[in-house]
PDB file of C-alpha atoms in Angstrom:
ATOM      1  CA  MET B   3      19.245   8.307 -19.204  1.00  0.00           C
ATOM      2  CA  LYS B   4      16.739  10.765 -20.436  1.00  0.00           C
ATOM      3  CA  ALA B   5      14.341   7.840 -21.400  1.00  0.00           C
ATOM      4  CA  ILE B   6      14.714   6.398 -17.815  1.00  0.00           C
ATOM      5  CA  SER B   7      13.918   9.910 -16.384  1.00  0.00           C
ATOM      6  CA  ASN B   8      10.845  10.399 -18.573  1.00  0.00           C
ATOM      7  CA  LEU B   9       9.514   7.035 -17.753  1.00  0.00           C
ATOM      8  CA  LEU B  10      10.040   7.564 -14.065  1.00  0.00           C
ATOM      9  CA  LEU B  11       7.902  10.724 -14.108  1.00  0.00           C
ATOM     10  CA  VAL B  12       4.910   8.390 -14.460  1.00  0.00           C
ATOM     11  CA  PHE B  13       6.296   6.171 -11.697  1.00  0.00           C
ATOM     12  CA  ASN B  14       3.853   6.639  -8.993  1.00  0.00           C
ATOM     13  CA  LEU B  15       2.420   4.304  -6.782  1.00  0.00           C
ATOM     14  CA  GLN B  16      -0.759   5.719  -7.959  1.00  0.00           C
ATOM     15  CA  GLN B  17      -5.866   3.329   2.389  1.00  0.00           C
ATOM     16  CA  GLN B  18     -25.240   5.955  17.645  1.00  0.00           C
ATOM     17  CA  THR B  19     -23.853   7.364  20.389  1.00  0.00           C
ATOM     18  CA  ASP B  20     -25.906   6.425  23.369  1.00  0.00           C
ATOM     19  CA  ARG B  21     -26.740   8.201  26.537  1.00  0.00           C
ATOM     20  CA  ARG B  22     -25.011   6.067  29.063  1.00  0.00           C
ATOM     21  CA  VAL B  23     -21.873   7.336  31.068  1.00  0.00           C
ATOM     22  CA  VAL B  24     -18.714   5.644  30.263  1.00  0.00           C
ATOM     23  CA  SER B  25     -15.054   6.100  31.368  1.00  0.00           C
ATOM     24  CA  PRO B  26     -12.487   7.416  28.817  1.00  0.00           C
ATOM     25  CA  ALA B  27     -10.804   3.917  28.926  1.00  0.00           C
ATOM     26  CA  THR B  28     -13.934   2.148  28.101  1.00  0.00           C
ATOM     27  CA  SER B  29     -14.656   4.603  25.302  1.00  0.00           C
ATOM     28  CA  LEU B  30     -11.175   4.087  23.907  1.00  0.00           C
ATOM     29  CA  LEU B  31     -11.461   0.284  23.859  1.00  0.00           C
ATOM     30  CA  GLU B  32     -14.716   0.414  22.100  1.00  0.00           C
ATOM     31  CA  ASN B  33     -13.213   2.428  19.312  1.00  0.00           C
ATOM     32  CA  ILE B  34     -10.307   0.292  18.652  1.00  0.00           C
ATOM     33  CA  PRO B  35     -10.906  -2.026  15.704  1.00  0.00           C
ATOM     34  CA  PHE B  36     -11.605  -5.691  16.534  1.00  0.00           C
ATOM     35  CA  LEU B  37     -11.619  -4.803  20.428  1.00  0.00           C
ATOM     36  CA  SER B  38     -14.598  -4.775  22.714  1.00  0.00           C
ATOM     37  CA  SER B  39     -15.379  -5.508  26.357  1.00  0.00           C
ATOM     38  CA  ASN B  40     -18.572  -7.305  25.180  1.00  0.00           C
ATOM     39  CA  PRO B  41     -17.938 -11.030  24.943  1.00  0.00           C
ATOM     40  CA  LEU B  42     -20.389 -11.357  21.956  1.00  0.00           C
ATOM     41  CA  ASN B  43     -18.508  -8.557  20.256  1.00  0.00           C
ATOM     42  CA  LEU B  44     -15.181 -10.145  20.933  1.00  0.00           C
ATOM     43  CA  ASN B  45     -16.342 -13.261  19.193  1.00  0.00           C
ATOM     44  CA  ASN B  46     -17.621 -11.237  16.264  1.00  0.00           C
ATOM     45  CA  ASN B  47     -14.388  -9.262  16.098  1.00  0.00           C
ATOM     46  CA  LYS B  48     -12.398 -12.425  16.113  1.00  0.00           C
ATOM     47  CA  ARG B  49     -14.385 -13.788  13.261  1.00  0.00           C
ATOM     48  CA  SER B  50     -14.034 -10.534  11.392  1.00  0.00           C
ATOM     49  CA  GLN B  51     -10.240 -10.597  11.921  1.00  0.00           C
ATOM     50  CA  GLU B  52     -10.152 -14.215  10.669  1.00  0.00           C
ATOM     51  CA  GLN B  53     -12.215 -13.312   7.655  1.00  0.00           C
ATOM     52  CA  ARG B  54     -10.034 -10.366   6.882  1.00  0.00           C
ATOM     53  CA  ASN B  55      -6.924 -12.581   7.108  1.00  0.00           C
ATOM     54  CA  GLU B  56      -8.471 -15.068   4.660  1.00  0.00           C
ATOM     55  CA  LEU B  57      -9.554 -12.451   2.099  1.00  0.00           C
ATOM     56  CA  VAL B  58      -6.218 -10.687   2.127  1.00  0.00           C
ATOM     57  CA  LYS B  59      -4.309 -14.028   1.860  1.00  0.00           C
ATOM     58  CA  GLU B  60      -6.431 -14.928  -1.175  1.00  0.00           C
ATOM     59  CA  LEU B  61      -5.702 -11.546  -2.699  1.00  0.00           C
ATOM     60  CA  LEU B  62      -1.960 -11.688  -2.191  1.00  0.00           C
ATOM     61  CA  ASN B  63      -1.711 -15.267  -3.381  1.00  0.00           C
ATOM     62  CA  LYS B  64      -3.516 -14.344  -6.628  1.00  0.00           C
ATOM     63  CA  ALA B  65      -1.534 -11.163  -7.063  1.00  0.00           C
ATOM     64  CA  LYS B  66       1.808 -13.017  -6.646  1.00  0.00           C
ATOM     65  CA  GLU B  67       0.567 -15.672  -9.097  1.00  0.00           C
ATOM     66  CA  VAL B  68      -0.201 -12.999 -11.605  1.00  0.00           C
ATOM     67  CA  GLY B  69       2.941 -10.958 -10.988  1.00  0.00           C
ATOM     68  CA  GLN B  70       3.568  -7.329 -10.059  1.00  0.00           C
ATOM     69  CA  VAL B  71       3.013  -5.942 -13.617  1.00  0.00           C
ATOM     70  CA  GLY B  72      -0.742  -5.858 -14.176  1.00  0.00           C
ATOM     71  CA  SER B  73      -0.245  -4.712 -17.772  1.00  0.00           C
ATOM     72  CA  LEU B  74       1.296  -8.103 -18.689  1.00  0.00           C
ATOM     73  CA  ALA B  75      -1.606 -10.059 -17.064  1.00  0.00           C
ATOM     74  CA  SER B  76      -4.835 -11.205 -18.774  1.00  0.00           C
ATOM     75  CA  GLU B  77      -8.035  -9.102 -18.540  1.00  0.00           C
ATOM     76  CA  GLU B  78      -9.617 -11.902 -16.556  1.00  0.00           C
ATOM     77  CA  ASP B  79      -6.909 -11.813 -13.890  1.00  0.00           C
ATOM     78  CA  ARG B  80      -6.980  -8.083 -13.703  1.00  0.00           C
ATOM     79  CA  GLU B  81     -10.795  -8.094 -13.115  1.00  0.00           C
ATOM     80  CA  LEU B  82     -10.484 -10.831 -10.623  1.00  0.00           C
ATOM     81  CA  LEU B  83      -7.915  -8.927  -8.561  1.00  0.00           C
ATOM     82  CA  GLU B  84     -10.140  -5.729  -8.745  1.00  0.00           C
ATOM     83  CA  ALA B  85     -12.954  -7.862  -7.364  1.00  0.00           C
ATOM     84  CA  LEU B  86     -10.930  -9.516  -4.637  1.00  0.00           C
ATOM     85  CA  ALA B  87      -9.629  -6.048  -3.488  1.00  0.00           C
ATOM     86  CA  GLU B  88     -13.169  -4.630  -3.307  1.00  0.00           C
ATOM     87  CA  LYS B  89     -14.264  -7.411  -0.933  1.00  0.00           C
ATOM     88  CA  ILE B  90     -11.542  -6.456   1.542  1.00  0.00           C
ATOM     89  CA  VAL B  91     -12.239  -2.717   1.602  1.00  0.00           C
ATOM     90  CA  PRO B  92     -14.907  -2.954   4.398  1.00  0.00           C
ATOM     91  CA  PHE B  93     -12.418  -4.710   6.617  1.00  0.00           C
ATOM     92  CA  SER B  94      -9.938  -1.829   6.580  1.00  0.00           C
ATOM     93  CA  ASP B  95      -8.724  -0.096   9.864  1.00  0.00           C
ATOM     94  CA  PRO B  96     -10.526   3.246  10.262  1.00  0.00           C
ATOM     95  CA  ASN B  97      -9.068   6.323   8.489  1.00  0.00           C
ATOM     96  CA  PRO B  98      -6.741   4.357   6.243  1.00  0.00           C
ATOM     97  CA  ALA B  99      -5.141   7.507   4.755  1.00  0.00           C
ATOM     98  CA  LYS B 100      -4.025   8.556   8.238  1.00  0.00           C
ATOM     99  CA  TYR B 101      -2.376   5.271   9.123  1.00  0.00           C
ATOM    100  CA  PRO B 102       1.263   5.972  10.190  1.00  0.00           C
ATOM    101  CA  LEU B 103       3.857   4.523   7.805  1.00  0.00           C
ATOM    102  CA  GLU B 104       7.436   3.912   8.112  1.00  0.00           C
ATOM    103  CA  GLY B 105      10.224   1.793   6.519  1.00  0.00           C
ATOM    104  CA  GLU B 106      10.158  -0.152   3.338  1.00  0.00           C
ATOM    105  CA  HIS B 107       7.087  -1.563   1.638  1.00  0.00           C
ATOM    106  CA  ARG B 108       7.166  -3.968  -1.285  1.00  0.00           C
ATOM    107  CA  LEU B 109       4.996  -3.768  -4.358  1.00  0.00           C
ATOM    108  CA  VAL B 110       2.950  -6.913  -4.850  1.00  0.00           C
ATOM    109  CA  TYR B 111       0.844  -5.739  -7.776  1.00  0.00           C
ATOM    110  CA  SER B 112       0.256  -2.631  -9.935  1.00  0.00           C
ATOM    111  CA  ALA B 113      -2.336  -2.310 -12.651  1.00  0.00           C
ATOM    112  CA  ALA B 114      -0.702   0.850 -13.938  1.00  0.00           C
ATOM    113  CA  PRO B 115       1.312   0.626 -17.170  1.00  0.00           C
ATOM    114  CA  GLY B 116       4.908   1.821 -17.361  1.00  0.00           C
ATOM    115  CA  ALA B 117       7.514   2.353 -14.740  1.00  0.00           C
ATOM    116  CA  SER B 118       5.375   2.456 -11.642  1.00  0.00           C
ATOM    117  CA  SER B 119       5.019  -1.255 -11.993  1.00  0.00           C
ATOM    118  CA  GLY B 120       8.777  -1.723 -12.299  1.00  0.00           C
ATOM    119  CA  ARG B 121       8.489  -2.191 -16.075  1.00  0.00           C
ATOM    120  CA  VAL B 122      10.966   0.348 -17.279  1.00  0.00           C
ATOM    121  CA  PHE B 123      12.785  -1.226 -20.196  1.00  0.00           C
ATOM    122  CA  GLY B 124      10.358  -3.256 -22.390  1.00  0.00           C
ATOM    123  CA  ASN B 125       9.602  -6.476 -20.550  1.00  0.00           C
ATOM    124  CA  VAL B 126      12.455  -6.077 -18.132  1.00  0.00           C
ATOM    125  CA  VAL B 127      10.906  -5.721 -14.621  1.00  0.00           C
ATOM    126  CA  GLY B 128      12.734  -4.276 -11.639  1.00  0.00           C
ATOM    127  CA  LYS B 129      12.053  -4.740  -7.992  1.00  0.00           C
ATOM    128  CA  VAL B 130       9.639  -1.945  -6.659  1.00  0.00           C
ATOM    129  CA  THR B 131       9.549  -0.601  -3.196  1.00  0.00           C
ATOM    130  CA  GLN B 132       8.206   2.443  -1.365  1.00  0.00           C
ATOM    131  CA  PHE B 133      10.375   3.717   1.412  1.00  0.00           C
ATOM    132  CA  PHE B 134       9.150   6.290   4.061  1.00  0.00           C
ATOM    133  CA  GLU B 135      11.731   8.720   5.293  1.00  0.00           C
ATOM    134  CA  ASN B 136       9.149  10.341   7.568  1.00  0.00           C
ATOM    135  CA  ASP B 137       5.454  11.148   7.698  1.00  0.00           C
ATOM    136  CA  GLN B 138       5.686  13.408   4.675  1.00  0.00           C
ATOM    137  CA  ILE B 139       8.635  12.285   2.460  1.00  0.00           C
ATOM    138  CA  PHE B 140       8.750   8.917   0.785  1.00  0.00           C
ATOM    139  CA  TYR B 141      10.548   7.285  -2.255  1.00  0.00           C
ATOM    140  CA  ASN B 142       9.225   5.077  -4.991  1.00  0.00           C
ATOM    141  CA  ARG B 143      12.168   2.994  -5.914  1.00  0.00           C
ATOM    142  CA  VAL B 144      12.922   0.600  -8.699  1.00  0.00           C
ATOM    143  CA  THR B 145      16.106  -1.503  -8.627  1.00  0.00           C
ATOM    144  CA  PHE B 146      17.810  -3.480 -11.253  1.00  0.00           C
ATOM    145  CA  GLY B 147      20.747  -5.122  -9.505  1.00  0.00           C
ATOM    146  CA  PRO B 148      23.110  -2.366  -8.415  1.00  0.00           C
ATOM    147  CA  LEU B 149      21.130   0.376 -10.224  1.00  0.00           C
ATOM    148  CA  MET B 150      18.367   2.119  -8.377  1.00  0.00           C
ATOM    149  CA  ILE B 151      16.014   4.807  -9.693  1.00  0.00           C
ATOM    150  CA  ALA B 152      14.360   6.653  -6.792  1.00  0.00           C
ATOM    151  CA  LEU B 153      11.451   9.144  -7.212  1.00  0.00           C
ATOM    152  CA  GLN B 154      11.180  11.413  -4.077  1.00  0.00           C
ATOM    153  CA  ALA B 155       7.684  12.450  -3.237  1.00  0.00           C
ATOM    154  CA  LYS B 156       5.732  14.341  -0.562  1.00  0.00           C
ATOM    155  CA  ARG B 157       2.352  13.299   0.719  1.00  0.00           C
ATOM    156  CA  GLU B 158      -0.252  15.242   2.278  1.00  0.00           C
ATOM    157  CA  ILE B 159      -3.410  13.823   3.959  1.00  0.00           C
ATOM    158  CA  LYS B 160      -6.519  15.213   2.317  1.00  0.00           C
ATOM    159  CA  ASN B 161      -9.110  13.316   4.301  1.00  0.00           C
ATOM    160  CA  ALA B 162      -9.700   9.894   6.013  1.00  0.00           C
ATOM    161  CA  SER B 163      -9.271   8.000   2.725  1.00  0.00           C
ATOM    162  CA  ALA B 164      -7.239  10.133   0.399  1.00  0.00           C
ATOM    163  CA  ILE B 165      -3.687  11.636   0.073  1.00  0.00           C
ATOM    164  CA  LYS B 166      -2.275  14.313  -2.261  1.00  0.00           C
ATOM    165  CA  VAL B 167       1.080  13.146  -3.687  1.00  0.00           C
ATOM    166  CA  SER B 168       3.680  15.610  -5.255  1.00  0.00           C
ATOM    167  CA  PHE B 169       6.739  14.438  -6.917  1.00  0.00           C
ATOM    168  CA  LEU B 170       9.963  16.300  -6.086  1.00  0.00           C
ATOM    169  CA  GLU B 171      13.090  14.725  -7.520  1.00  0.00           C
ATOM    170  CA  THR B 172      14.462  11.759  -9.211  1.00  0.00           C
ATOM    171  CA  ASN B 173      17.854  10.167  -8.181  1.00  0.00           C
ATOM    172  CA  PHE B 174      19.860   7.665 -10.156  1.00  0.00           C
ATOM    173  CA  SER B 175      22.330   5.587  -8.150  1.00  0.00           C
ATOM    174  CA  LEU B 176      24.775   2.796  -8.787  1.00  0.00           C
ATOM    175  CA  PHE B 177      26.083   0.628  -5.916  1.00  0.00           C
ATOM    176  CA  GLY B 178      24.606   3.142  -3.542  1.00  0.00           C
ATOM    177  CA  ASN B 179      26.350   6.196  -5.087  1.00  0.00           C
ATOM    178  CA  VAL B 180      24.101   8.883  -6.703  1.00  0.00           C
ATOM    179  CA  PHE B 181      25.326   9.763 -10.028  1.00  0.00           C
ATOM    180  CA  SER B 182      22.472  11.916 -11.322  1.00  0.00           C
ATOM    181  CA  GLN B 183      19.588  14.000  -9.919  1.00  0.00           C
ATOM    182  CA  LYS B 184      16.809  15.614 -11.808  1.00  0.00           C
ATOM    183  CA  GLN B 185      13.819  17.728 -10.723  1.00  0.00           C
ATOM    184  CA  ALA B 186      10.486  16.009 -11.047  1.00  0.00           C
ATOM    185  CA  GLY B 187       6.957  17.256 -11.304  1.00  0.00           C
ATOM    186  CA  GLY B 188       3.443  16.133 -11.337  1.00  0.00           C
ATOM    187  CA  GLY B 189       1.463  13.992  -8.781  1.00  0.00           C
ATOM    188  CA  GLY B 190      -2.109  13.384  -7.951  1.00  0.00           C
ATOM    189  CA  VAL B 191      -4.574  12.341  -5.446  1.00  0.00           C
ATOM    190  CA  TRP B 192      -4.490   8.584  -4.401  1.00  0.00           C
ATOM    191  CA  LYS B 193      -7.331   6.846  -2.661  1.00  0.00           C
ATOM    192  CA  VAL B 194      -6.305   4.496   0.186  1.00  0.00           C
ATOM    193  CA  ARG B 195      -8.974   1.773   0.120  1.00  0.00           C
ATOM    194  CA  PHE B 196      -7.580  -0.577   2.803  1.00  0.00           C
ATOM    195  CA  VAL B 197      -4.822  -0.692   5.352  1.00  0.00           C
ATOM    196  CA  GLY B 198      -4.388  -3.189   8.183  1.00  0.00           C
ATOM    197  CA  LYS B 199      -2.221  -5.895   9.725  1.00  0.00           C
ATOM    198  CA  VAL B 200      -2.805  -9.561   8.801  1.00  0.00           C
ATOM    199  CA  GLN B 201      -1.169 -12.763   9.549  1.00  0.00           C
ATOM    200  CA  ASP B 202      -0.138 -15.397   6.969  1.00  0.00           C
ATOM    201  CA  GLU B 203      -0.496 -19.172   7.304  1.00  0.00           C
ATOM    202  CA  ASP B 204       2.858 -19.342   9.228  1.00  0.00           C
ATOM    203  CA  GLY B 205       1.671 -16.741  11.663  1.00  0.00           C
ATOM    204  CA  ASN B 206       3.834 -13.954  10.368  1.00  0.00           C
ATOM    205  CA  GLU B 207       2.391 -10.521  10.584  1.00  0.00           C
ATOM    206  CA  LYS B 208       2.447  -7.937   7.764  1.00  0.00           C
ATOM    207  CA  LEU B 209       0.967  -4.590   6.933  1.00  0.00           C
ATOM    208  CA  VAL B 210      -1.049  -4.581   3.715  1.00  0.00           C
ATOM    209  CA  ARG B 211      -2.291  -1.541   1.739  1.00  0.00           C
ATOM    210  CA  ILE B 212      -4.584  -1.291  -1.209  1.00  0.00           C
ATOM    211  CA  MET B 213      -4.606   2.036  -3.191  1.00  0.00           C
ATOM    212  CA  GLU B 214      -6.238   3.436  -6.293  1.00  0.00           C
ATOM    213  CA  THR B 215      -4.241   6.010  -8.180  1.00  0.00           C
ATOM    214  CA  PRO B 216      -6.561   5.441 -10.024  1.00  0.00           C
ATOM    215  CA  SER B 217      -4.947   2.123 -10.991  1.00  0.00           C
ATOM    216  CA  LEU B 218      -5.008  -0.650  -8.441  1.00  0.00           C
ATOM    217  CA  PHE B 219      -1.873  -0.956  -6.248  1.00  0.00           C
ATOM    218  CA  ILE B 220      -1.215  -3.525  -3.566  1.00  0.00           C
ATOM    219  CA  LEU B 221       1.740  -3.306  -1.188  1.00  0.00           C
ATOM    220  CA  GLU B 222       2.921  -5.263   1.756  1.00  0.00           C
ATOM    221  CA  GLN B 223       5.373  -4.790   4.604  1.00  0.00           C
ATOM    222  CA  PRO B 224       6.576  -7.670   6.768  1.00  0.00           C
ATOM    223  CA  LEU B 225       6.579  -6.847  10.426  1.00  0.00           C
ATOM    224  CA  ASN B 226       8.414  -9.767  11.950  1.00  0.00           C
TER     225      ASN B 226
END
């Protein structure tokens, strides 16, 4: 159990003003991503949304093909995922670190070695999720059947694209019953490179996040 706790301490899922007079409603609409009252801008925004969907789809498909543990992937695949992620960054919603998060998010890919990718015991890989209790408290969770290891953390928004994360406590539970708790420490500053809603080929909507901790992390949350 001590080995699990030590490994989990590294388990961190390391996103011209002009002079004309406008109404508050018009100003608001013009600042919403992909929205505009200008027909030309509407067409451009539609194309941008479609392009974003395609780029994110390509990234997710490749990440799922490679698998969530980047340390087991080839260098070529890791570099390709880095390049695909970089192409998506300009399409992020504004202020990605300030995007409100709730519920459970699933890890799609982690370039970090160790437990943060779900690889806790050798080549045994668990399911990794991130669960948000509220705006500040969240849990990085790894599950192996009925066993769950959850690292409680606190996040603080530093600026539009970075959050400070502090690890608080590690919980071990079996069949939903906590049998061990240990104080945790450490943390770091994570860069939120991209956050936004996209649609897959079936029209299902999901929220996708791309972070650097500094290792690349990709997470998704189904919304319907």
